[in-house]
Short mmCIF file of C-alpha atoms and ligand atoms in Angstrom, two decimals:
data_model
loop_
_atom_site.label_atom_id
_atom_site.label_comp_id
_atom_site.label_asym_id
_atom_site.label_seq_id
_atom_site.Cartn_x
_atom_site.Cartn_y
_atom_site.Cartn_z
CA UNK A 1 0.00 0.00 0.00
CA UNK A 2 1.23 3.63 -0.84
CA UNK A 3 2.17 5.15 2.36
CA UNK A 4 2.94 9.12 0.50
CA UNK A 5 4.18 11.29 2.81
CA UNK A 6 2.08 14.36 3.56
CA UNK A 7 1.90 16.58 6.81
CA UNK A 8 0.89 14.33 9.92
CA UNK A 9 -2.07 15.78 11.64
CA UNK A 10 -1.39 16.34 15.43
CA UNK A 11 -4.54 16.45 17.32
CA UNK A 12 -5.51 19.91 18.71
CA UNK A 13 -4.95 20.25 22.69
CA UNK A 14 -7.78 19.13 24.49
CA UNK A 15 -9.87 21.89 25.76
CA UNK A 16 -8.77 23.02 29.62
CA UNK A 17 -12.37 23.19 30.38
CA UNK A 18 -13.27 19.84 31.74
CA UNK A 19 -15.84 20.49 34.31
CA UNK A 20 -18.82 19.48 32.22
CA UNK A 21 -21.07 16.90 33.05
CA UNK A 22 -19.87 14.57 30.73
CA UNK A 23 -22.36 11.95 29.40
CA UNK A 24 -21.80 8.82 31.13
CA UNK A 25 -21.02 6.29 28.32
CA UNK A 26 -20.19 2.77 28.37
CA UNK A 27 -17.33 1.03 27.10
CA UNK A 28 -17.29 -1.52 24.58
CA UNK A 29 -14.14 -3.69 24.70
CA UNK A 30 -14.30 -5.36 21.32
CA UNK A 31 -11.07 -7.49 21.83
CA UNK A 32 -13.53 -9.72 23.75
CA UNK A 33 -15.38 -10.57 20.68
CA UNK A 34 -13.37 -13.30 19.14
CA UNK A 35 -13.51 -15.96 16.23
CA UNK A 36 -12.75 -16.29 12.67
CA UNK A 37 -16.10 -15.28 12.38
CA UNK A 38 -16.07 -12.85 14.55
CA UNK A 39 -19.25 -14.50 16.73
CA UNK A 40 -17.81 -15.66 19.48
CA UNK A 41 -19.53 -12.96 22.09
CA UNK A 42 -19.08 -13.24 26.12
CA UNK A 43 -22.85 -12.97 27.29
CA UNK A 44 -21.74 -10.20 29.72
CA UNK A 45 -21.07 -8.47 26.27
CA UNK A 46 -24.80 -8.85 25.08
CA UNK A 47 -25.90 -7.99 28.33
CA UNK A 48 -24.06 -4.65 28.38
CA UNK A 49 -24.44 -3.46 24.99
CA UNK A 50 -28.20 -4.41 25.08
CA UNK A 51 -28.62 -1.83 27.81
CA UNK A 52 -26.37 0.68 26.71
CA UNK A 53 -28.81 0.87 22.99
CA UNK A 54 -32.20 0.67 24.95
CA UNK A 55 -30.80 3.76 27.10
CA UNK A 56 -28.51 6.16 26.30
CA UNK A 57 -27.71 4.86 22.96
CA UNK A 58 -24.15 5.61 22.35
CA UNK A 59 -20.75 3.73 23.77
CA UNK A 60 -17.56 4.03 23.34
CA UNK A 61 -15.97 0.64 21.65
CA UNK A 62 -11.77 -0.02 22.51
CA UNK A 63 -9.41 -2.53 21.19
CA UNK A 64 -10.71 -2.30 17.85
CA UNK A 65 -6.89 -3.43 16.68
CA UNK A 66 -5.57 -0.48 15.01
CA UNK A 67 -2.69 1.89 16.72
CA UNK A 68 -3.63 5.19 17.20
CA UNK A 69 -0.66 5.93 14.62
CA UNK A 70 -2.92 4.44 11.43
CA UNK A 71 -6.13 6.32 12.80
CA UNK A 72 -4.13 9.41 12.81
CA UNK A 73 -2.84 8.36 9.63
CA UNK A 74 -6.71 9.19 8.20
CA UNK A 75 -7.08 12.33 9.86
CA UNK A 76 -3.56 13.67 8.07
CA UNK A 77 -4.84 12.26 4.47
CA UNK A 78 -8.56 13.79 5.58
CA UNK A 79 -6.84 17.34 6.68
CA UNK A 80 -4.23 16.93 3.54
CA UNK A 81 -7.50 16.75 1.41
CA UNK A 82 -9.08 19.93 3.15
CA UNK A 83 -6.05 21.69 2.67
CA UNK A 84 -5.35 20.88 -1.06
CA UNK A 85 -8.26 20.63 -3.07
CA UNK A 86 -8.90 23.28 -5.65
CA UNK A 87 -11.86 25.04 -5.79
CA UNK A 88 -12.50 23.21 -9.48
CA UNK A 89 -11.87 19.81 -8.08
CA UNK A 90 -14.51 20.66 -5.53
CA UNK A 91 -16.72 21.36 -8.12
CA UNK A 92 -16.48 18.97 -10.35
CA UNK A 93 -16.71 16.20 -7.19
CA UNK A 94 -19.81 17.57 -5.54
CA UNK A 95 -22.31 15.08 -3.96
CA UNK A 96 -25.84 14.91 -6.01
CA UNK A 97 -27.76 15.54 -2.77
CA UNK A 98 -30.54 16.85 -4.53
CA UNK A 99 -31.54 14.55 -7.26
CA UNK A 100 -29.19 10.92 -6.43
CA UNK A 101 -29.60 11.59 -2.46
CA UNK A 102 -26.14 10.61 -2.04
CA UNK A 103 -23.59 12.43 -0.19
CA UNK A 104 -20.64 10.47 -2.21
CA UNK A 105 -18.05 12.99 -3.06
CA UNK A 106 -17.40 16.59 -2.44
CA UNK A 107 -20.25 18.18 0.23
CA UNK A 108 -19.29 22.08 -0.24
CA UNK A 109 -20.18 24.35 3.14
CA UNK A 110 -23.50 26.20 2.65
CA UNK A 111 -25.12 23.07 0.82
CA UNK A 112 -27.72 23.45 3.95
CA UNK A 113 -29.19 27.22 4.28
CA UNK A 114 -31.74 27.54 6.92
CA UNK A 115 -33.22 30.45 7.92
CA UNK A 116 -30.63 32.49 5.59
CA UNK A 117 -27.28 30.57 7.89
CA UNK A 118 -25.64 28.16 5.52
CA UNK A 119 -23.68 25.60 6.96
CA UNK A 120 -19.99 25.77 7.57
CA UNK A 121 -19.09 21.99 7.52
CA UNK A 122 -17.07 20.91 4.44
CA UNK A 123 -17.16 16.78 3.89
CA UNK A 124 -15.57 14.06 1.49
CA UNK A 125 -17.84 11.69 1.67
CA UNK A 126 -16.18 8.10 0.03
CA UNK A 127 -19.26 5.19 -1.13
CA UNK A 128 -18.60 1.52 -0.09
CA UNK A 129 -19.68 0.85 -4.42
CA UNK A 130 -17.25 3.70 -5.16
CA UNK A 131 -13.76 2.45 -4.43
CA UNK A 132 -13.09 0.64 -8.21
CA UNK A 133 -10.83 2.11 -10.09
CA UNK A 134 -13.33 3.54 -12.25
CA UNK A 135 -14.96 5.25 -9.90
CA UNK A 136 -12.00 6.93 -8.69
CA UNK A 137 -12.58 10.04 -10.75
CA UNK A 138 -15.29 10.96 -8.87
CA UNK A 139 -13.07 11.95 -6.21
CA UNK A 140 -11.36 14.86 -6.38
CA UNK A 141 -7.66 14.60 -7.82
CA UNK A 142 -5.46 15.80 -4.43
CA UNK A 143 -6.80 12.75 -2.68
CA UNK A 144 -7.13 10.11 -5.53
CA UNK A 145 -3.56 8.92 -4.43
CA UNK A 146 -5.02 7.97 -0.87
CA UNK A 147 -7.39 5.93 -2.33
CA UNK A 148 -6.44 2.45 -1.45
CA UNK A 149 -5.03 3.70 2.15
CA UNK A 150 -8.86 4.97 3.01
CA UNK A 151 -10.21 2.03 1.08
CA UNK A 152 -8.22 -0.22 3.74
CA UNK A 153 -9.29 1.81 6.43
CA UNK A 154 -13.16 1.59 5.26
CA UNK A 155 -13.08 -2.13 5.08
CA UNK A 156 -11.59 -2.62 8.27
CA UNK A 157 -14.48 -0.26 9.75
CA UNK A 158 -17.03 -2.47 8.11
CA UNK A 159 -15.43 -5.73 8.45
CA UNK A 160 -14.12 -5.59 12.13
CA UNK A 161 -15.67 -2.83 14.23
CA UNK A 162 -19.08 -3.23 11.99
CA UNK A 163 -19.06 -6.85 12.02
CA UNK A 164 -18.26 -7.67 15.99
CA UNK A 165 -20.92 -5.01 17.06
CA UNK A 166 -23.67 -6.53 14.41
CA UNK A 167 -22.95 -10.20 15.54
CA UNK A 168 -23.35 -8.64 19.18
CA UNK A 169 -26.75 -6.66 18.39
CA UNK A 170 -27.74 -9.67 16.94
CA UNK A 171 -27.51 -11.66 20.10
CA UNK A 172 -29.33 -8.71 21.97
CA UNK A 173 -31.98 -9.70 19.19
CA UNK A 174 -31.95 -12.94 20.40
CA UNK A 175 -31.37 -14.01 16.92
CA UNK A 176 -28.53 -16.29 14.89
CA UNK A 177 -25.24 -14.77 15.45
CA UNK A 178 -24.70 -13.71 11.82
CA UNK A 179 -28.51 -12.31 11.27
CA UNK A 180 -27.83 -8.40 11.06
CA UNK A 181 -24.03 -9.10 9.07
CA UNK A 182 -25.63 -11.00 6.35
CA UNK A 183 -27.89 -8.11 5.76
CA UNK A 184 -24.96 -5.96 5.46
CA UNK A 185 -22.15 -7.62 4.19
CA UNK A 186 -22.66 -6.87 0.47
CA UNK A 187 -21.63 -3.38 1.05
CA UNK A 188 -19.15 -2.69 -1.58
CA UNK A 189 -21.66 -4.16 -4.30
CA UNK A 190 -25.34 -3.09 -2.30
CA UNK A 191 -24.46 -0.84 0.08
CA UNK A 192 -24.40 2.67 0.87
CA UNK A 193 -21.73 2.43 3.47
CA UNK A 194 -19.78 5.69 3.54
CA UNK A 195 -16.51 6.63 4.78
CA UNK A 196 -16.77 10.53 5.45
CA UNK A 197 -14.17 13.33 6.55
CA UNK A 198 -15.39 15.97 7.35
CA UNK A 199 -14.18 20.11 8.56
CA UNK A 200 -16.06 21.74 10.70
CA UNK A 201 -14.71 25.46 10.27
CA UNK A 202 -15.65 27.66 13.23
CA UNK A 203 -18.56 30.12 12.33
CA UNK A 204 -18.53 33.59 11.80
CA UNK A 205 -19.58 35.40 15.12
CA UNK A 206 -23.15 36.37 13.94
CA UNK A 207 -23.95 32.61 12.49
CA UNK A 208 -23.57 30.97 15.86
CA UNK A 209 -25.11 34.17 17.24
CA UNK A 210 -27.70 33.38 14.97
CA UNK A 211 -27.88 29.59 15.89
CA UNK A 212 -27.25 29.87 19.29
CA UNK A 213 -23.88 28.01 19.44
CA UNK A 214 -25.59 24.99 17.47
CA UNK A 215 -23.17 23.84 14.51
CA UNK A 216 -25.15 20.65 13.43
CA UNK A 217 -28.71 20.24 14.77
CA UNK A 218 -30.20 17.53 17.39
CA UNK A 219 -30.28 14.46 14.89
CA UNK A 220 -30.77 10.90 14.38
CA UNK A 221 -28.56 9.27 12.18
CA UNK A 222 -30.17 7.27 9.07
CA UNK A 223 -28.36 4.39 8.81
CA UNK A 224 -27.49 1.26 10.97
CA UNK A 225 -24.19 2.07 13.18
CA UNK A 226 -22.65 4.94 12.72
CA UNK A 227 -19.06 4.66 14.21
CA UNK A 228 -17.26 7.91 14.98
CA UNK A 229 -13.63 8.65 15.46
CA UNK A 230 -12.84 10.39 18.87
CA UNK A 231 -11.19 13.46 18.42
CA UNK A 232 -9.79 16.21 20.82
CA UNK A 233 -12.52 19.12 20.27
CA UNK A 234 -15.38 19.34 22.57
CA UNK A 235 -18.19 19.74 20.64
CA UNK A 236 -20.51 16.65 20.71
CA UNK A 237 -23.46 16.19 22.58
CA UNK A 238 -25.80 13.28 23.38
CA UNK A 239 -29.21 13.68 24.40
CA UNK A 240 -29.84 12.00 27.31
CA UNK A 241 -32.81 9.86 28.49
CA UNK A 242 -33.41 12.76 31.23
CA UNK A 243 -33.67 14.72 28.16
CA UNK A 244 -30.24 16.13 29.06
CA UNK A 245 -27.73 17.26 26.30
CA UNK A 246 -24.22 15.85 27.57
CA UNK A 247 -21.33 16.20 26.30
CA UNK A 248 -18.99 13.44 24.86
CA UNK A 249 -15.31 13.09 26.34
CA UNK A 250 -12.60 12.44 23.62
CA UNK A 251 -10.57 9.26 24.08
CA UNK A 252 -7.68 9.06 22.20
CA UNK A 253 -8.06 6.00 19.67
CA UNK A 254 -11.71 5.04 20.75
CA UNK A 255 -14.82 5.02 18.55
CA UNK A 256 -18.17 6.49 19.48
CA UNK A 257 -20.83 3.75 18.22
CA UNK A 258 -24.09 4.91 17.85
CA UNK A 259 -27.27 3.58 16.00
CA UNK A 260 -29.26 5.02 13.36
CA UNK A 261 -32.62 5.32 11.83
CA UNK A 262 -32.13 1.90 10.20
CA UNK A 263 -31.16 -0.36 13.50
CA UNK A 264 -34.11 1.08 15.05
CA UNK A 265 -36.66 0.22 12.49
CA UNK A 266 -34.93 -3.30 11.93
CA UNK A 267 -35.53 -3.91 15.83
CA UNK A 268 -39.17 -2.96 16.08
CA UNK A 269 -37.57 0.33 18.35
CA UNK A 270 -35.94 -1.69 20.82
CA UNK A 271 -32.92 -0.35 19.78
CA UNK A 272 -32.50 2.92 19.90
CA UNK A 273 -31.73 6.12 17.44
CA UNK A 274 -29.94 8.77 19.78
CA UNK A 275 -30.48 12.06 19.24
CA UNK A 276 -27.03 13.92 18.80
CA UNK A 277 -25.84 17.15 17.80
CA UNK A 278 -22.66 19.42 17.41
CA UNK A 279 -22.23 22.38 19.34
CA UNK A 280 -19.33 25.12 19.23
CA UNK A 281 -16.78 24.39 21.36
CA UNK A 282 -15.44 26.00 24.61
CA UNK A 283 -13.62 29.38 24.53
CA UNK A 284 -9.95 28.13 24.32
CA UNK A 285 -10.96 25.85 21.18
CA UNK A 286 -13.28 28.30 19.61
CA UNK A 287 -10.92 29.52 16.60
CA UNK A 288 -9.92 25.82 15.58
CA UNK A 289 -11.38 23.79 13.00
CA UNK A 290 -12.61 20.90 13.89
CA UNK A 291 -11.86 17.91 11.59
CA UNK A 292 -13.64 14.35 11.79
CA UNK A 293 -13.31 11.02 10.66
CA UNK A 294 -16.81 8.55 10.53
CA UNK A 295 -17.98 5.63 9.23
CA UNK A 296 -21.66 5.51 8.30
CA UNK A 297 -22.38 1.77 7.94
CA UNK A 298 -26.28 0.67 6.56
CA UNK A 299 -27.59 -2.57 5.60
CA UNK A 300 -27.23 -3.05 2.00
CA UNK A 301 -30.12 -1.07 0.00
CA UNK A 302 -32.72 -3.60 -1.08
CA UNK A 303 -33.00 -4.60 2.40
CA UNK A 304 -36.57 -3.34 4.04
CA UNK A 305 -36.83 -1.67 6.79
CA UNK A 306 -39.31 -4.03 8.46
CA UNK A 307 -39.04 -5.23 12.14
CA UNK A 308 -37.83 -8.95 12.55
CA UNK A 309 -40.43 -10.18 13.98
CA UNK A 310 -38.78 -13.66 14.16
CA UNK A 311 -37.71 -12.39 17.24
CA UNK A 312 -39.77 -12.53 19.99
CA UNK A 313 -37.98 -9.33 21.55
CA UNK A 314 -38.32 -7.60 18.79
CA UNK A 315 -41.96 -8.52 18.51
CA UNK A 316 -42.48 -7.57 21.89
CA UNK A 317 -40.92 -3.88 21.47
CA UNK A 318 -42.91 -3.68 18.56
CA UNK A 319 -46.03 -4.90 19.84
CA UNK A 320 -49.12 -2.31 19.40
CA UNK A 321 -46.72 0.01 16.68
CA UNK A 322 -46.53 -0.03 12.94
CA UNK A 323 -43.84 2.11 11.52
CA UNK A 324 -45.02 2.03 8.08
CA UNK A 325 -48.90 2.38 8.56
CA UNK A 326 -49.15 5.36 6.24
CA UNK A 327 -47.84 3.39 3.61
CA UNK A 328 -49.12 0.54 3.86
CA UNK A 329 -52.37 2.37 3.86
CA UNK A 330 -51.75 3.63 0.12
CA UNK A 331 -50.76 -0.17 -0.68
CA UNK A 332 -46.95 0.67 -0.35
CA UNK A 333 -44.32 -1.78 1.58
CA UNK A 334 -42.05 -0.04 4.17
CA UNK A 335 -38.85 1.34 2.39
CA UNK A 336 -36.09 -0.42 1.90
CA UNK A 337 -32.66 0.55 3.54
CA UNK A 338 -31.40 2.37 0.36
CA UNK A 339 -34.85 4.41 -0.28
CA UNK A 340 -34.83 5.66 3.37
CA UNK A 341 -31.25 6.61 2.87
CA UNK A 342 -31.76 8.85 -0.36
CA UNK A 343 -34.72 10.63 0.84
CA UNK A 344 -33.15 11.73 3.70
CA UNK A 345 -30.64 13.06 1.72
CA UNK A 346 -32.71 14.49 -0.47
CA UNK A 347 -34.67 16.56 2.37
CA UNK A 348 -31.85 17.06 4.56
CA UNK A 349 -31.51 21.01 5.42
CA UNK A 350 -33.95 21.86 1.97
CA UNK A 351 -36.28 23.98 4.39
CA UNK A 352 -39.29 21.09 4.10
CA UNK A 353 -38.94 21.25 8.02
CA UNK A 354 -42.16 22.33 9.87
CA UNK A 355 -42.49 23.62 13.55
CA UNK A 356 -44.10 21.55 15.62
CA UNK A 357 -46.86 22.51 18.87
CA UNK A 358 -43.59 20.78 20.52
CA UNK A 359 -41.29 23.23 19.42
CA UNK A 360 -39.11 20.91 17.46
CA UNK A 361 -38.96 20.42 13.57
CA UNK A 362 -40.30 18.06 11.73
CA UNK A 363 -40.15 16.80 7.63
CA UNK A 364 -42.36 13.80 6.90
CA UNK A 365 -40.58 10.89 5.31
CA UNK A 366 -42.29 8.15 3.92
CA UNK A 367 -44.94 9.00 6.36
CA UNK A 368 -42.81 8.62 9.03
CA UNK A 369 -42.03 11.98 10.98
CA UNK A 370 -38.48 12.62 11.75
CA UNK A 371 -37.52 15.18 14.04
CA UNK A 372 -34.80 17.47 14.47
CA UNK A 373 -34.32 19.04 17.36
CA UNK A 374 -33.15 22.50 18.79
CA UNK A 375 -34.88 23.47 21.95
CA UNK A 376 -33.39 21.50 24.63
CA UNK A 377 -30.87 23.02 26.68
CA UNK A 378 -27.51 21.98 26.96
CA UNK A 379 -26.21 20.96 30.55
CA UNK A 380 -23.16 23.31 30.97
CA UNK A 381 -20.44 22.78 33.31
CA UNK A 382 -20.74 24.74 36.43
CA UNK A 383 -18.34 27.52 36.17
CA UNK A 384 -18.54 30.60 33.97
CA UNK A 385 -15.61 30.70 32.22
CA UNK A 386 -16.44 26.59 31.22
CA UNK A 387 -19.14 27.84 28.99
CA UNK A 388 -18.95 27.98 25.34
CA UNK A 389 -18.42 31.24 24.13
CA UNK A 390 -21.06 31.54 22.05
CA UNK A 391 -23.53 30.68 24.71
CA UNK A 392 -22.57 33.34 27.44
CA UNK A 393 -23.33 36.12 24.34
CA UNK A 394 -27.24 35.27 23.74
CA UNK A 395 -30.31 36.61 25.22
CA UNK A 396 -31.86 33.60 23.85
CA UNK A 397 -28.53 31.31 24.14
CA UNK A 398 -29.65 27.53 24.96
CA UNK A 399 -28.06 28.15 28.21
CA UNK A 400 -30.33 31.47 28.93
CA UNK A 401 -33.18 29.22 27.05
CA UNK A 402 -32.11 27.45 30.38
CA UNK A 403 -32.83 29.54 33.18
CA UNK A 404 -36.13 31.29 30.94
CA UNK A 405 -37.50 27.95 31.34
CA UNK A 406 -37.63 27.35 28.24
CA UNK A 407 -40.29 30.07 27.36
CA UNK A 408 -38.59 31.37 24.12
CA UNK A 409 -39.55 29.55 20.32
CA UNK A 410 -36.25 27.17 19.54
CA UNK A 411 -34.27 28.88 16.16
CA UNK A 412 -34.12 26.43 13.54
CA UNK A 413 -30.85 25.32 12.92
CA UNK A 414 -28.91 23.59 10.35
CA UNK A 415 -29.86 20.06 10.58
CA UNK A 416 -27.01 17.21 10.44
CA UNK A 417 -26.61 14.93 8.04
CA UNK A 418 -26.24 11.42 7.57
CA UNK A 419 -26.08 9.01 8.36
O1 AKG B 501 -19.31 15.70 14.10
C1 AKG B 501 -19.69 14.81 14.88
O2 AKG B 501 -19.06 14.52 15.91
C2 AKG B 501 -20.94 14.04 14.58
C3 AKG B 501 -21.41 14.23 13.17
C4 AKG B 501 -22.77 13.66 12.97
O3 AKG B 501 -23.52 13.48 13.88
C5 AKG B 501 -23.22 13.31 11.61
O4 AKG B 501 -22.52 13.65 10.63
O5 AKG B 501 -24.27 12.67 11.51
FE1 FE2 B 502 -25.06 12.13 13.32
#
C-alpha cells in the first residue's frame, strides 16, 4: 500500500475546560469478541451493549486493533484533502444531494441554508460501491492517491468494528449470530456504506449568534451504526434519556458507536436512534477547526426496513406500533434501507422542516415523521468561564433558554446529516 508522505495531523490540545457533566457512556471492549467469524460474544457483552442501545444509545468501543498511529494516519490524508483541493476539483466532485440523495463525493459548506445561515461543515464523503478504479474520478484529484489507504481503512471499519458489534446486536436480538451481518455484508456491491471526513470550520460570530452556538442540529442518524472517530474538540453532545444534552469526552483512539434510523426500524424500536448534535466548542478551542473522521455503515439497499419479527424481543418492542402504517395504507411496503437513505438526503436542510406545537422540527418521510431538534438546553459545566463562548453572548442562548424555562420559540438550525 502507498504510504505518501504528507503533513501528519497532530490532534488539537484538548480543551482546559473539563468540568462538564460529561455523558456517562459505556465502554465496549471489542477485543472480547473473538472468532474467525467474529461471533464468538461473552454474554456479559450482550448484556451490556443491550442496555447501553435501549438507554442512552451511544458507547464508546476499545481494542478495535488499530494503533492510534494508522487512525491518525486518516485524519492527516482527511486534513491533507481539506487543505489541497482546488476550488475546481470541488466542483467537479460535488455530492448529487438533490436529485441521487447521495452524499458520495465533495459536500461544499453552505449546501444546507436555513433560515438564511448556511452551513460551515465541508465533507468528502467516500461510497462503499465507489472504491473501483473507475470510480476513482469521482473523487477529487489531491486525494485520488489515498485511495487504497482509506479504502483499507473503510473495510476494516465495516469488516471488524461493523461486524463484531452486528454479531453482538444480533444476540441482543436474540437471533442467529450472523442475522444483522448477512444483511450488510454486500456493502461494496449493495451498500451505501460511507466513509466521510469531514471540517467543521468555526462560524462567523453572527452565524452561531444566529444559531445559538448549534453547529449541526439535534439528529438521528439514518443508517445502521454509525461509528465515529474520537477526536480532541469538545463539541458533541448526546441527548440524554433525562432529556439532558451531555457532552462526549474524547478518548484518544476510541470510537463512538451509535445507532441510526435503520437499526431502530430493523428492531421494532428496541434499539434505539440517539439524538445527537454538534455544538461550538469552549472558549480556548473556539478559533480551531474541527476535523472528523466517521464511518456511516447501513444494511445493503434492497434490504426493508421491516421489524424482525422472528424475534420474539423484537416482537415484543414492537407490539401495538406499525412504523409504516401510512404506507401501507396507500398499498406501499415499508422502504427499503437504500430508499430511506436517499430521501433523507434528499430533504436534509432543503427547508421542508415544519415547527411543531412541541417546538421541534419536523419533515415527513415516507410517512414517518423525523424530528430534528433545537430546543433543549444543553447541561453546561458549572463555572462561567467553562461555557462555550457563544452561549454566554445570547439573550436567547440555549443556556439562557435554560434559566427562561424554556419560554422562548427554539431557532431552527442547520440540521445534520447522515447518516
Ligand atoms: O461531528 C460529529 O461529531 C458528529 C457528526 C454527525 O452526527 C453526523 O454527521 O451525523
Ligand atoms: Fe449524526
Amino acid at each position: 500500500m502507498s504510504t505518501r508522505s504528507i503533513p501528519p495531523w497532530i490532534p488539537p490540545p484538548p480543551s482546559k475546560v473539563t468540568d462538564f457533566d460529561w455523558a456517562p457512556l459505556e465502554t465496549l471492549d471489542l477485543s472480547l469478541i473473538t472468532g474467525e467469524n467474529m461471533d464468538q460474544v461473552p454474554v456479559s457483552v450482550v448484556e451490556q451493549v443491550g442496555t447501553a442501545f435501549s438507554s442512552t444509545g451511544f458507547m464508546y468501543a476499545i481494542n478495535h486493533g488499530l494503533t492510534y498511529d494508522q487512525v491518525l494516519r486518516q485524519f492527516s490524508i482527511a486534513q491533507y484533502g481539506f487543505d489541497h483541493i482546488t476550488d475546481d476539483e470541488k466542483d467537479r466532485c460535488v455530492a448529487d444531494m438533490r436529485e441521487a440523495g447521495s452524499f458520495v463525493g465533495y459536500k461544499p459548506m453552505g449546501h444546507w441554508h436555513i433560515d438564511g445561515v448556511k452551513d460551515r461543515i465541508e465533507q468528502l464523503n467516500f461510497g462503499s460501491q465507489h472504491f473501483t478504479e473507475g470510480q476513482h474520478a469521482r473523487y477529487p484529484s489531491q486525494v485520488q492517491p489515498f485511495l487504497e489507504e482509506i479504502h483499507a481503512f473503510s473495510r476494516f471499519n465495516h469488516d471488524v468494528i461493523l461486524r463484531k458489534v452486528l454479531a453482538v446486536l444480533s444476540l441482543v436480538l436474540k437471533l442467529p449470530v450472523h442475522t444483522l451481518w448477512d444483511l450488510s455484508k454486500d456493502h461494496e456491491t449493495k451498500g451505501l456504506d460511507l466513509l466521510r471526513f469531514a471540517l467543521y470550520r468555526p462560524p462567523p460570530p453572527e452565524d452561531d449568534e444566529a444559531l445559538g452556538g448549534v453547529r449541526l442540529q439535534g439528529h438521528t442518524d439514518f443508517n445502521s451504526v454509525s461509528i465515529l472517530w474520537s477526536q480532541p474538540i469538545t463539541s458533541l453532545e448526546v441527548l440524554m434519556p433525562d432529556n439532558v444534552w451531555r457532552k462526549v469526552r474524547h478518548r484518544p483512539n476510541a470510537v463512538v458507536l451509535n445507532l441510526g434510523d435503520a437499526m431502530h426500524f430493523i428492531s421494532g424500536g428496541l434499539l434505539k436512534q440517539t439524538i445527537h448534535r454538534v455544538v461550538g466548542p469552549p472558549e480556548d478551542q473556539q478559533a480551531l477547526q474541527r476535523l472528523g473522521v466517521f464511518y456511516f455503515a447501513l444494511f445493503n439497499e434492497d434490504v426493508p426496513l421491516e421489524p424482525l419479527l422472528q424475534s420474539e424481543v423484537v416482537k415484543k418492542a414492537y407490539h401495538g406500533r406499525d412504523f409504516w402504517a401510512e404506507r401501507r395504507a396507500q398499498g406501499l411496503p415499508a422502504v427499503t434501507a437504500g430508499e430511506w437513505e436517499r430521501l433523507r438526503v434528499r430533504a436534509y436542510g432543503q427547508g421542508g422542516q415544519k415547527k411543531g406545537s412541541d417546538g421541534h422540527d419536523h419533515e415527513r418521510i415516507a410517512g414517518v415523521d423525523v424530528k430534528l431538534y433545537n430546543s433543549i438546553p444543553s447541561t453546561q459545566a458549572t463555572s462561567h468561564e467553562s461555557r462555550p463562548a457563544t452561549h454566554n453572548v445570547r439573550a436567547s442562548s440555549p443556556i439562557r433558554a435554560r434559566h427562561k424555562h424554556l419560554t422562548e420559540t427554539p431557532r431552527r438550525v442547520m440540521s445534520p446529516l447522515r447518516a
